[in-house]
Amino acid sequence: GSKFLKLLIISDISIVFKAMGISLLTGFVNDIATDSGNKALANQIVFAGKIAIVALALPVFIQVMELIKQMIK
């Protein structure tokens, strides 16, 4: 119930900050690769950052789906 929802919100905030960190780091490394003339590497870095953020958010998505499933019952 309520305890699960509070825990979900706390973990969501943590994941948001982690995703922001991944995004900032990816952007920084992307700029370095682009400035050095390696556009292919820059594109791969951006793609890897997007995959990392999706992988980070996947457990929360599963928890939300479980919560919705419980609410339907």
XYZ file of N, CA, C and O in Angstrom, residues 43-66:
96
model
N 28.604 9.111 -31.697
C 27.270 8.529 -31.854
C 27.108 7.262 -31.023
O 26.044 7.021 -30.443
N 28.150 6.460 -30.962
C 28.088 5.232 -30.158
C 28.004 5.546 -28.677
O 27.313 4.849 -27.923
N 28.682 6.603 -28.250
C 28.623 7.015 -26.845
C 27.213 7.450 -26.475
O 26.695 7.084 -25.417
N 26.585 8.229 -27.345
C 25.211 8.669 -27.090
C 24.274 7.469 -27.023
O 23.419 7.379 -26.131
N 24.432 6.539 -27.930
C 23.591 5.341 -27.930
C 23.788 4.536 -26.646
O 22.820 4.087 -26.029
N 25.043 4.376 -26.215
C 25.323 3.630 -24.983
C 24.712 4.336 -23.771
O 24.192 3.680 -22.858
N 24.735 5.656 -23.762
C 24.114 6.403 -22.672
C 22.617 6.197 -22.619
O 22.030 6.038 -21.546
N 21.981 6.168 -23.787
C 20.530 5.938 -23.838
C 20.183 4.537 -23.348
O 19.215 4.349 -22.604
N 20.981 3.553 -23.749
C 20.759 2.175 -23.292
C 20.931 2.086 -21.778
O 20.151 1.415 -21.089
N 21.938 2.765 -21.248
C 22.177 2.740 -19.802
C 21.001 3.345 -19.037
O 20.592 2.814 -18.001
N 20.435 4.418 -19.549
C 19.298 5.058 -18.874
C 18.066 4.165 -18.938
O 17.338 4.025 -17.956
N 17.832 3.533 -20.075
C 16.692 2.604 -20.188
C 16.865 1.428 -19.229
O 15.927 1.032 -18.540
N 18.080 0.886 -19.162
C 18.348 -0.230 -18.247
C 18.170 0.198 -16.798
O 17.695 -0.577 -15.962
N 18.519 1.440 -16.494
C 18.362 1.961 -15.138
C 16.893 2.109 -14.768
O 16.499 1.838 -13.635
N 16.071 2.511 -15.724
C 14.659 2.763 -15.454
C 13.792 1.511 -15.529
O 12.645 1.524 -15.075
N 14.306 0.438 -16.074
C 13.506 -0.774 -16.268
C 12.927 -1.343 -14.971
O 11.736 -1.678 -14.936
N 13.688 -1.450 -13.878
C 13.091 -1.972 -12.641
C 11.928 -1.124 -12.130
O 10.949 -1.661 -11.609
N 12.010 0.190 -12.285
C 10.909 1.052 -11.848
C 9.687 0.806 -12.718
O 8.556 0.748 -12.225
N 9.892 0.642 -14.005
C 8.782 0.352 -14.907
C 8.084 -0.939 -14.500
O 6.857 -1.015 -14.462
N 8.871 -1.950 -14.155
C 8.305 -3.235 -13.721
C 7.520 -3.060 -12.425
O 6.429 -3.604 -12.270
N 8.058 -2.267 -11.477
C 7.353 -2.018 -10.219
C 6.025 -1.307 -10.457
O 5.018 -1.628 -9.821
N 6.031 -0.348 -11.366
C 4.790 0.375 -11.671
C 3.771 -0.570 -12.294
O 2.580 -0.528 -11.958
N 4.216 -1.435 -13.182
C 3.301 -2.401 -13.783
C 2.722 -3.346 -12.726
O 1.529 -3.672 -12.756
N 3.549 -3.778 -11.772
C 3.067 -4.627 -10.685
C 2.046 -3.888 -9.824
O 1.039 -4.449 -9.413
